[in-house]
Coordinates of N, CA and C in Angstrom, one line a residue:
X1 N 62.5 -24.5 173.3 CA 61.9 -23.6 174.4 C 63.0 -22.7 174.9
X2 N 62.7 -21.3 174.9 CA 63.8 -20.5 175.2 C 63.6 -20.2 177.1
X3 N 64.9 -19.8 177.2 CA 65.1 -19.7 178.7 C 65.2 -18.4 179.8
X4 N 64.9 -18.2 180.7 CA 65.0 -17.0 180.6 C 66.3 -16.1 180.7
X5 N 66.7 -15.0 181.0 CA 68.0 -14.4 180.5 C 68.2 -14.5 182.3
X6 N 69.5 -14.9 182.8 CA 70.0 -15.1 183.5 C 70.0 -13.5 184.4
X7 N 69.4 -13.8 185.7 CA 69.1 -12.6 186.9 C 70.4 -12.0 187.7
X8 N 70.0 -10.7 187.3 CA 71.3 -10.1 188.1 C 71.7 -9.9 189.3
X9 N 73.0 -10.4 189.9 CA 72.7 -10.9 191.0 C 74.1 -9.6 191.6
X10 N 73.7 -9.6 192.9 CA 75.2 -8.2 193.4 C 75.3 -10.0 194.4
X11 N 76.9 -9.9 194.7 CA 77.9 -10.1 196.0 C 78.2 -9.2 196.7
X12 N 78.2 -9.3 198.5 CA 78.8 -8.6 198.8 C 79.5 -9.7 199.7
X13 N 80.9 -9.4 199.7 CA 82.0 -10.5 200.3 C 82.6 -10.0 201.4
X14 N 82.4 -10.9 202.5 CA 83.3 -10.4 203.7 C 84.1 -11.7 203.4
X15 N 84.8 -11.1 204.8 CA 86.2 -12.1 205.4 C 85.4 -13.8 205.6
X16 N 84.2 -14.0 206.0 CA 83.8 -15.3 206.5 C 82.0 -15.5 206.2
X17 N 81.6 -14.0 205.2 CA 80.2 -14.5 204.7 C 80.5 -13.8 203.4
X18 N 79.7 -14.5 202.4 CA 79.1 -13.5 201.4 C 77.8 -14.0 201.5
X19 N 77.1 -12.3 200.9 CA 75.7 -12.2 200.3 C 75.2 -12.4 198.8
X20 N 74.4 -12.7 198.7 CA 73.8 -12.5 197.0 C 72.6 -12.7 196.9
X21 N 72.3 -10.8 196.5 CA 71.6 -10.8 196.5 C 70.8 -10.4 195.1
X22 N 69.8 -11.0 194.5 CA 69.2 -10.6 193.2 C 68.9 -8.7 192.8
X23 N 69.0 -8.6 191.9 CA 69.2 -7.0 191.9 C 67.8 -6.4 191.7
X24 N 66.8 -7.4 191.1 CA 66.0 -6.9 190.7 C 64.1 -7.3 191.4
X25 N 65.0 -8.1 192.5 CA 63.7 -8.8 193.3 C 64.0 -8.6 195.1
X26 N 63.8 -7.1 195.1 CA 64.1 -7.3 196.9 C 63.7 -8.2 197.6
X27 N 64.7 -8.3 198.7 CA 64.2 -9.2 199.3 C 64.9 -10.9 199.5
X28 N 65.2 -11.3 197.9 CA 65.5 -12.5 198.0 C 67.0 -12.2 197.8
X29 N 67.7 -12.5 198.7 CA 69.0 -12.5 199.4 C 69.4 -13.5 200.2
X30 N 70.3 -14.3 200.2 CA 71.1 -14.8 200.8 C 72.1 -15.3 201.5
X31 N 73.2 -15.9 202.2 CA 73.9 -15.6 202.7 C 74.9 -17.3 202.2
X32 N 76.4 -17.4 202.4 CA 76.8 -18.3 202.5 C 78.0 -18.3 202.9
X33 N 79.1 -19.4 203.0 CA 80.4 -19.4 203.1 C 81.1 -19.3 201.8
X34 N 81.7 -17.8 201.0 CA 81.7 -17.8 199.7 C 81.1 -17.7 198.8
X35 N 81.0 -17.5 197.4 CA 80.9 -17.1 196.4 C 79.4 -18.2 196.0
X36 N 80.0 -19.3 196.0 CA 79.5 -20.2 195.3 C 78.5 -20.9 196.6
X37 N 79.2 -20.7 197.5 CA 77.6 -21.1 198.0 C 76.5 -20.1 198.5
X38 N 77.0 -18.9 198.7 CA 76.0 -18.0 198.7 C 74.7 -18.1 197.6
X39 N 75.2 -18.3 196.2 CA 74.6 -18.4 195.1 C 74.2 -20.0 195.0
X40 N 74.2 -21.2 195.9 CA 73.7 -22.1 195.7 C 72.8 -22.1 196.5
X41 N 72.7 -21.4 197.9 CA 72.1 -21.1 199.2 C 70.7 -20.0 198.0
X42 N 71.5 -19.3 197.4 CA 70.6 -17.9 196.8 C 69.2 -19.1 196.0
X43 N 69.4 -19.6 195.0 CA 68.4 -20.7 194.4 C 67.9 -21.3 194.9
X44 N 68.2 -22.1 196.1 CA 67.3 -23.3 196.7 C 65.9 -22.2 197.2
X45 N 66.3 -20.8 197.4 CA 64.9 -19.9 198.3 C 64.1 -19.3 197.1
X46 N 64.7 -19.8 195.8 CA 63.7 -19.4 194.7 C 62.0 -19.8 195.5
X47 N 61.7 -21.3 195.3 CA 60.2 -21.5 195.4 C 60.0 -20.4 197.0
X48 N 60.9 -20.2 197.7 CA 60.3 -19.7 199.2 C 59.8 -18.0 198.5
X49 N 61.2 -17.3 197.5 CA 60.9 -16.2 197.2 C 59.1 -16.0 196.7
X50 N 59.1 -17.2 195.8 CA 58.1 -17.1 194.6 C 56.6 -17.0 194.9
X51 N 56.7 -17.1 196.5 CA 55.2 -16.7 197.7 C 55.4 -15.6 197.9
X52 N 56.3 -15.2 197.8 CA 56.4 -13.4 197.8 C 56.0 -12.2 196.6
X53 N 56.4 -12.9 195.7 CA 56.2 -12.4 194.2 C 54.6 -12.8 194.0
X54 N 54.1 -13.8 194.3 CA 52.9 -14.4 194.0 C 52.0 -13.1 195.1
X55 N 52.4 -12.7 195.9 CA 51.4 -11.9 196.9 C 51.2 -11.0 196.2
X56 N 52.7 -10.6 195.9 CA 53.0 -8.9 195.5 C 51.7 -8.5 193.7
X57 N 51.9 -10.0 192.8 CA 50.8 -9.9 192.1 C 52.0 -9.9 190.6
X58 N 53.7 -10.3 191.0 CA 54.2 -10.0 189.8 C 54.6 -11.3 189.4
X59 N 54.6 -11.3 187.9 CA 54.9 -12.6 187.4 C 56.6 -13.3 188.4
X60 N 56.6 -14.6 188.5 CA 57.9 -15.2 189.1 C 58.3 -16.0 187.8
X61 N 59.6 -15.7 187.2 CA 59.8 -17.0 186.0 C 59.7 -18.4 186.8
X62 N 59.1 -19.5 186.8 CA 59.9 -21.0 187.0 C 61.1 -20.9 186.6
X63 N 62.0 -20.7 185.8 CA 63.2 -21.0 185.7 C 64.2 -19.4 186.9
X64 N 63.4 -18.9 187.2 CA 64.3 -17.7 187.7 C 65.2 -18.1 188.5
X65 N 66.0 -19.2 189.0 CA 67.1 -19.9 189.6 C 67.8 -20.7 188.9
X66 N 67.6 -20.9 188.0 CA 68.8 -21.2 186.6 C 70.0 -20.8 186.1
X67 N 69.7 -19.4 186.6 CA 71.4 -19.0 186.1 C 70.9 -17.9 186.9
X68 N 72.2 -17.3 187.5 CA 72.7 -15.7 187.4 C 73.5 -15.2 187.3
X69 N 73.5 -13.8 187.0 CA 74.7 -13.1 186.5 C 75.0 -12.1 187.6
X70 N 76.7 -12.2 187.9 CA 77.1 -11.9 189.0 C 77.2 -9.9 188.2
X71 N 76.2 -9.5 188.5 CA 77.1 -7.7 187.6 C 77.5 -7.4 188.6
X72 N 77.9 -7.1 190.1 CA 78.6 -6.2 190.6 C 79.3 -7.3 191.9
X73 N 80.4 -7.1 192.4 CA 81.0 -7.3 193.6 C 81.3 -6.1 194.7
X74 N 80.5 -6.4 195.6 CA 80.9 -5.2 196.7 C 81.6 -6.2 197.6
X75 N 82.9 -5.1 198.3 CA 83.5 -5.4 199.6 C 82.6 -5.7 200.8
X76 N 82.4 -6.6 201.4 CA 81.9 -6.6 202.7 C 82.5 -5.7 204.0
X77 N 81.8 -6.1 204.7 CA 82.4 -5.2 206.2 C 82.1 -6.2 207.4
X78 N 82.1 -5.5 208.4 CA 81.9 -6.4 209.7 C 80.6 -6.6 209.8
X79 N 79.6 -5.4 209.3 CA 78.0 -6.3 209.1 C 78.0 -7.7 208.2
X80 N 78.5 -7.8 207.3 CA 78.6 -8.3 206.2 C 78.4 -9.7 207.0
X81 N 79.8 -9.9 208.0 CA 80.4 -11.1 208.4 C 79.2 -11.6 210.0
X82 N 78.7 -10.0 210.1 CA 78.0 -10.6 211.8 C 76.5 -10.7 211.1
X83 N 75.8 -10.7 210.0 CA 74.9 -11.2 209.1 C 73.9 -10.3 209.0
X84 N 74.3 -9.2 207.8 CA 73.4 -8.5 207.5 C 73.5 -7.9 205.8
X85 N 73.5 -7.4 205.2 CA 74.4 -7.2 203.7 C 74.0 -5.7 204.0
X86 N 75.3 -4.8 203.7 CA 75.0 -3.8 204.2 C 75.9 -2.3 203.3
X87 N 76.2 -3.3 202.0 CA 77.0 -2.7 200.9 C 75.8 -2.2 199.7
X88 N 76.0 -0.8 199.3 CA 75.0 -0.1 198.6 C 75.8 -0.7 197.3
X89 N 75.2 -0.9 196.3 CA 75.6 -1.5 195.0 C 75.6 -0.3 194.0
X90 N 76.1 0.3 192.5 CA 76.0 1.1 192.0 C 74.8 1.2 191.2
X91 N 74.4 -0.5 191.0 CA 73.1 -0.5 190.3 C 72.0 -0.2 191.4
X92 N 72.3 0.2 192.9 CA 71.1 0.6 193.7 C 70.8 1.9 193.5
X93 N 71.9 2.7 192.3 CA 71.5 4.2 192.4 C 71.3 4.3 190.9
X94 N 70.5 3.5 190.2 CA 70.1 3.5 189.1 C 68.8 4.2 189.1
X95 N 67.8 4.6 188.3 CA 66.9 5.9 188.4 C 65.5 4.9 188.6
X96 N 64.7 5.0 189.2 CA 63.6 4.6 189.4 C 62.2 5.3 188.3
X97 N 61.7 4.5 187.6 CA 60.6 4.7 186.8 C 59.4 4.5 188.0
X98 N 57.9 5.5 187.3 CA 56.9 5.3 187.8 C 56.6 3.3 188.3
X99 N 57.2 2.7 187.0 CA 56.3 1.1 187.4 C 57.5 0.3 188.0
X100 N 58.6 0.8 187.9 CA 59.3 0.6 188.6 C 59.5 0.3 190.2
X101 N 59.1 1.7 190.2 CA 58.8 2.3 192.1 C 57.6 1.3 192.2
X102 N 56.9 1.2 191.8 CA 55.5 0.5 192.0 C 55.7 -0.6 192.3
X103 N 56.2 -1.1 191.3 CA 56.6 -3.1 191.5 C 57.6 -3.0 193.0
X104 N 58.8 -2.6 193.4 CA 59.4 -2.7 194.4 C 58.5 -2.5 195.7
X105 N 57.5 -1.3 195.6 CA 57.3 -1.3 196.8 C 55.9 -2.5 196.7
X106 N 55.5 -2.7 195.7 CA 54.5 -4.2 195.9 C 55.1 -5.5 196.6
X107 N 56.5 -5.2 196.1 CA 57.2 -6.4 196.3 C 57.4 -6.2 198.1
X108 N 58.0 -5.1 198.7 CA 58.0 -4.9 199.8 C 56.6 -5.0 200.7
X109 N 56.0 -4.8 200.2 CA 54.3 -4.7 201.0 C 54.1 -6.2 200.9
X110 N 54.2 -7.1 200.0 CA 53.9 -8.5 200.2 C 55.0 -9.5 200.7
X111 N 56.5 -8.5 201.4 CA 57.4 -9.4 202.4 C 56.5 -9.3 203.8
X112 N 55.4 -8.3 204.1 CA 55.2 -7.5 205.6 C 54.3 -9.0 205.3
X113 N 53.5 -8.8 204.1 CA 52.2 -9.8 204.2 C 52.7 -11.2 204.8
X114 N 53.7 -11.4 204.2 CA 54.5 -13.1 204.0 C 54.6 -13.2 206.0
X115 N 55.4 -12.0 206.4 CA 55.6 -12.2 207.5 C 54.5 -11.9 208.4
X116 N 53.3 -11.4 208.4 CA 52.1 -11.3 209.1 C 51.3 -12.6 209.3
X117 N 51.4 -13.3 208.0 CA 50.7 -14.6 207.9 C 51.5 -15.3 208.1
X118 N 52.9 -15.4 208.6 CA 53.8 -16.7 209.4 C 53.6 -16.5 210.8
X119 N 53.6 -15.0 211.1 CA 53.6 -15.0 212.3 C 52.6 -15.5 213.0
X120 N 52.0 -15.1 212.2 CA 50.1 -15.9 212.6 C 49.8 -17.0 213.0
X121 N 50.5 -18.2 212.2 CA 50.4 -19.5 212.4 C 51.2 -20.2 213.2
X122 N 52.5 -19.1 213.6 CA 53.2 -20.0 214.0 C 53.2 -20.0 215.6
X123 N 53.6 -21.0 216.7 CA 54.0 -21.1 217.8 C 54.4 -19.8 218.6
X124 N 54.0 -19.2 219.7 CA 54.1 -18.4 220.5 C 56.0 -18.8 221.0
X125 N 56.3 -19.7 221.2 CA 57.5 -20.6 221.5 C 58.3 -21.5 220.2
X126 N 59.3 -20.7 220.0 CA 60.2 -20.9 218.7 C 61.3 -21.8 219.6
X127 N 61.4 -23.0 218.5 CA 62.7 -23.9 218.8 C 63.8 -22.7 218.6
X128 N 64.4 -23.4 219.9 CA 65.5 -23.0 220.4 C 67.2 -23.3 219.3
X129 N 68.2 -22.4 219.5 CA 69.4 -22.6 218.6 C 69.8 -24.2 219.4
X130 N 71.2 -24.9 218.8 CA 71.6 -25.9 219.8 C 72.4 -25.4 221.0
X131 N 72.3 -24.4 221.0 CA 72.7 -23.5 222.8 C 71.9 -22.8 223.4
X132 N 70.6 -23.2 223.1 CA 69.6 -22.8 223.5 C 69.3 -20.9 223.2
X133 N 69.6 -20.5 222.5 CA 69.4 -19.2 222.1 C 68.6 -18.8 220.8
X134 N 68.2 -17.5 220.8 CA 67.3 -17.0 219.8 C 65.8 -16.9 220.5
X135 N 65.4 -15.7 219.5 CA 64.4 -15.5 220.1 C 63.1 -15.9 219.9
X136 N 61.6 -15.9 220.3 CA 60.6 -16.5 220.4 C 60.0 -15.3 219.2
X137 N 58.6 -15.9 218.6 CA 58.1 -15.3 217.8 C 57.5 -14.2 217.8
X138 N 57.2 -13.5 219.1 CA 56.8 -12.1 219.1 C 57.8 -11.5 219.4
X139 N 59.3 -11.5 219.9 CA 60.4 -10.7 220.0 C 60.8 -10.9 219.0
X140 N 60.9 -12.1 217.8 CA 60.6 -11.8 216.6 C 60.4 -10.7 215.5
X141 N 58.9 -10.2 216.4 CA 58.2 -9.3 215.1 C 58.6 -8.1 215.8
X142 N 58.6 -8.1 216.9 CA 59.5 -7.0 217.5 C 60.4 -6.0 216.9
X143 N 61.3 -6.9 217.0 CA 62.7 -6.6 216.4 C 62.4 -6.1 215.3
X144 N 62.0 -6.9 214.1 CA 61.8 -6.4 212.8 C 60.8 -5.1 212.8
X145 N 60.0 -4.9 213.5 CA 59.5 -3.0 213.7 C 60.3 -2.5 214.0
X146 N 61.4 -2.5 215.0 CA 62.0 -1.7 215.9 C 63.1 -1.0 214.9
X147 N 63.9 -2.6 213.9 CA 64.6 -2.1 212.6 C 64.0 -1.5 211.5
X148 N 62.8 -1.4 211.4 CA 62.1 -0.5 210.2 C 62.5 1.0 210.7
X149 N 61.8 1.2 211.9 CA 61.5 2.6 212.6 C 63.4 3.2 212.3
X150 N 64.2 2.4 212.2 CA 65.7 3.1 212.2 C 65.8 3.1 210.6
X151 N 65.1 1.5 210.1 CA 65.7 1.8 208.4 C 64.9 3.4 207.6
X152 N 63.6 3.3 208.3 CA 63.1 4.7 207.9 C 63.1 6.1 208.0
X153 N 64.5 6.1 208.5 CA 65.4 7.4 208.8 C 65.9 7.7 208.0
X154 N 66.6 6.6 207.2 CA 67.1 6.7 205.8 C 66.3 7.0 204.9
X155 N 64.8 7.2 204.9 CA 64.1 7.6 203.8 C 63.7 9.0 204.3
X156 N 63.9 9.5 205.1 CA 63.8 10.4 206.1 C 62.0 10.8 206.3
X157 N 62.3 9.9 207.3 CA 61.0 9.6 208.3 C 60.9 9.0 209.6
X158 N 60.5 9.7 210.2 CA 60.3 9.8 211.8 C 59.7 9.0 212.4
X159 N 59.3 7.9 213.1 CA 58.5 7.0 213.7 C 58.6 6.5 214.8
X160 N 58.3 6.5 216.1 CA 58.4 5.7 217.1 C 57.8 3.9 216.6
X161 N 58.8 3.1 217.1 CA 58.7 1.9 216.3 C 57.3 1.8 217.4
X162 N 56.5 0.8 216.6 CA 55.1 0.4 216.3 C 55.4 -0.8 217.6
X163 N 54.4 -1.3 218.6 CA 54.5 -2.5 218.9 C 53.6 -3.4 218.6
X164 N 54.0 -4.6 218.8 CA 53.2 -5.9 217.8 C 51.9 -5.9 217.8
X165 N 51.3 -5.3 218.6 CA 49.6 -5.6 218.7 C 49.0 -4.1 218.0
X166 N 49.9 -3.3 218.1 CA 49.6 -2.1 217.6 C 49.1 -2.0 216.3
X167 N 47.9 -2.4 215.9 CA 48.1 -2.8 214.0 C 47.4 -1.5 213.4
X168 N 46.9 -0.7 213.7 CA 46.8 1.1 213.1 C 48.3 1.6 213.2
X169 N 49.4 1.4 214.2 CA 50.6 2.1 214.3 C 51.1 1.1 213.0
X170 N 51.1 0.0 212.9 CA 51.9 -0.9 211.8 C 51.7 -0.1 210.8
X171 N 50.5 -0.6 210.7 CA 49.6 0.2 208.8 C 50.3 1.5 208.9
X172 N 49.9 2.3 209.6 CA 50.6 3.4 208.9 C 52.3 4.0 208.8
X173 N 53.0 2.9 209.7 CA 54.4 3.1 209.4 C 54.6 2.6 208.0
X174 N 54.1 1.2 208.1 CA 54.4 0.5 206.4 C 54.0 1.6 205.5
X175 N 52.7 1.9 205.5 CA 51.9 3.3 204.3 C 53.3 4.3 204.2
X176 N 54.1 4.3 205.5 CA 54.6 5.7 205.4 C 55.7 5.3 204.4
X177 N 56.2 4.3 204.8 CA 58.0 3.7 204.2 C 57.4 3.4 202.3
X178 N 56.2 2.8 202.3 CA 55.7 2.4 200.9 C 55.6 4.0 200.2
X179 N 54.9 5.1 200.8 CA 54.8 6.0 199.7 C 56.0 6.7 199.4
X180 N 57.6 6.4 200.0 CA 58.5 6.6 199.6 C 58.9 6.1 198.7
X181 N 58.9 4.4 198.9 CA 59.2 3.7 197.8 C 58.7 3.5 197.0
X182 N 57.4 3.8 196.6 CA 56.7 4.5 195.1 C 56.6 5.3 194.2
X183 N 57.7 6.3 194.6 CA 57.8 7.3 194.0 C 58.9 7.2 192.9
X184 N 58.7 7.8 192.1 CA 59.6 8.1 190.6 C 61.2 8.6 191.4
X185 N 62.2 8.1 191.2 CA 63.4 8.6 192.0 C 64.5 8.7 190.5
X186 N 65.4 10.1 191.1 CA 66.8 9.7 190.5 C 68.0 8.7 190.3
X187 N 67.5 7.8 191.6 CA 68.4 6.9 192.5 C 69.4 7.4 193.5
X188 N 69.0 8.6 193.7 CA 70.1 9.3 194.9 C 69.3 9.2 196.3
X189 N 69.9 8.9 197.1 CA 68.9 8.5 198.8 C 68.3 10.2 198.6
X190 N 66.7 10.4 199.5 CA 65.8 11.3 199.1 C 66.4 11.7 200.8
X191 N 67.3 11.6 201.3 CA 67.7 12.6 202.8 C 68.9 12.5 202.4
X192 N 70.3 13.4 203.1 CA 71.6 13.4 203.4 C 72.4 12.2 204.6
X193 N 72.7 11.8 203.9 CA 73.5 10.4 204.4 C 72.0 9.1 204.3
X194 N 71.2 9.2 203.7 CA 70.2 7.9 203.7 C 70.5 7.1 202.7
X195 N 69.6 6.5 202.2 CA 69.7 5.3 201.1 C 68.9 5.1 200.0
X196 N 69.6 4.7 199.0 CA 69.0 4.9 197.9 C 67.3 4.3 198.1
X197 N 66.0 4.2 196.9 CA 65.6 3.9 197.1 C 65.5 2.2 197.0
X198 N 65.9 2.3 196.0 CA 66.8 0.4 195.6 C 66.9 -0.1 196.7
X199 N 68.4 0.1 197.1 CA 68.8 -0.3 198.3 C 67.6 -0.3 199.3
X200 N 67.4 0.5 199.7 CA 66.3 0.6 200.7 C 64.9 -0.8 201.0
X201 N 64.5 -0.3 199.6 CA 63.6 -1.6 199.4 C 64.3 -3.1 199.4
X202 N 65.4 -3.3 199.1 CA 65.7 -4.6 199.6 C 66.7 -5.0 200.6
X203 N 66.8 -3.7 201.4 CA 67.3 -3.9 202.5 C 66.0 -4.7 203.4
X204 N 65.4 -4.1 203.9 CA 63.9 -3.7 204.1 C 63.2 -5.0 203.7
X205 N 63.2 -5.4 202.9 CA 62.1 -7.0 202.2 C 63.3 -8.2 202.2
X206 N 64.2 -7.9 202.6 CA 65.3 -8.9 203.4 C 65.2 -9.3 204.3
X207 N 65.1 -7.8 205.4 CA 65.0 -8.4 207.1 C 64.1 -9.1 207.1
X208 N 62.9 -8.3 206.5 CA 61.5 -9.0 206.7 C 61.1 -10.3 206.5
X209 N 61.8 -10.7 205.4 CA 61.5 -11.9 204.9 C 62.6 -12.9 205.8
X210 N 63.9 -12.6 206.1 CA 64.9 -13.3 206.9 C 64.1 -13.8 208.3
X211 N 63.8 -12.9 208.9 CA 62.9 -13.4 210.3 C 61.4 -13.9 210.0
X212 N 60.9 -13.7 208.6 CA 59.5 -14.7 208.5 C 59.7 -16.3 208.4
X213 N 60.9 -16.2 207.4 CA 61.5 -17.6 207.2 C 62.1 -18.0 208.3
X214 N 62.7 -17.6 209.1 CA 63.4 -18.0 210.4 C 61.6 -18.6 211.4
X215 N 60.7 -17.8 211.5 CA 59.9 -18.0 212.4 C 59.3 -19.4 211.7
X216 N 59.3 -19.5 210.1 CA 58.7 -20.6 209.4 C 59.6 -22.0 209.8
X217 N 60.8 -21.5 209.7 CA 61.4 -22.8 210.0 C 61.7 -23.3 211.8
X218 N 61.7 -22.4 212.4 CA 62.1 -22.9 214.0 C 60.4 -23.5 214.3
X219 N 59.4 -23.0 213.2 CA 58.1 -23.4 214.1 C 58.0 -24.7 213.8
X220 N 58.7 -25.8 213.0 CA 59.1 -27.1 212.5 C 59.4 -27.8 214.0
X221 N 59.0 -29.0 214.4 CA 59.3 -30.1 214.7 C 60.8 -30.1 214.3
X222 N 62.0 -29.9 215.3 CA 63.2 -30.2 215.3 C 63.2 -32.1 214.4

């Protein structure tokens, strides 16, 4: 039985985190103390990714946490270390095909889904950090509109962030950010100082997914 060919994965290394993130599945990203646990932290969220892939409608290998292959190392920074990955990779400015653009922003449109249906279910009141901090599930979803409305500058697009009940302002911010990331690209960010489209999309189906998982797990029975 053959296996599948090992997923390419970028690092980006600070002083006291690294990231790793898959190159070719926004979104599923990770974080750890170093190299090796970033990338053991990266696998365990295969099955969590694979509700994402399964929305978006693209096949998920079973084995896609078996191996990966580290192609690029980026330097971290102080985002890096205060928890965000914030290093553009060279393969982010690789050229985007019609089915290409397609699959990414599928993949992005079924992190919003992932995070609509957690937020749904879960507790108005999110367990608290052990110092009693962090926020509750609608400051939550908050936040993650408020960082779209800025990540969508980089695709250069203008939006007063959406608020949570607002679901015609949602739809059509997401519509807006998706028909960017649909499009056939060179891999050069499509404004002056923005971001590629790559990058973009898994910047973007990171946060998203980072705070659906966070709302999935504080809504747990400590």
């Amino acid at each position: 039985m053959s296996r599948s060919k090992p997923l390419a994965v970028y690092l980006e290394v600070g002083r006291r985190r690294t990231f790793a993130a898959v190159a070719d599945w926004p979104g599923w990203c990770r974080s750890g103390k170093g190299d090796d646990d970033a990338l053991e932290v990266l696998a365990s969220y295969a099955p969590r990714y694979a509700v994402v892939a399964e929305e978006a409608g693209v096949r998920f290998p079973r084995s896609a946490a078996d191996a990966f292959d580290v192609v690029e190392r980026l330097p971290g920074s102080a985002s890096t270390d205060f928890g965000a990955p914030g290093a553009i990779a060279m393969g982010d400015r690789e050229p985007l095909t019609a089915a290409a653009a397609k699959r990414q922003a599928a993949l992005v449109a079924a992190s919003w889904s992932v995070l609509d249906r957690v937020a749904a279910g879960a507790p108005a009141r999110l367990r608290k950090g052990p110092r009693g901090g962090g926020r509750d599930r609608d400051a939550v979803v908050a936040h993650v509109l408020e960082a779209e409305a800025s990540y969508a500058r980089k695709l250069g697009l203008r939006f007063r962030p959406p608020t949570p009940g607002d679901k015609k302002a949602i739809a059509e911010a997401r519509e807006a950010i998706l028909g960017v990331l649909r499009r056939t690209s060179s891999g050069e960010p499509p404004v002056e100082k923005g971001w590629p489209p790559r990058y973009a999309a898994r910047r973007i189906a990171w946060h998203v997914l980072d705070h659906a998982w966070e709302i999935e797990d504080k809504s747990e029975p400590s």
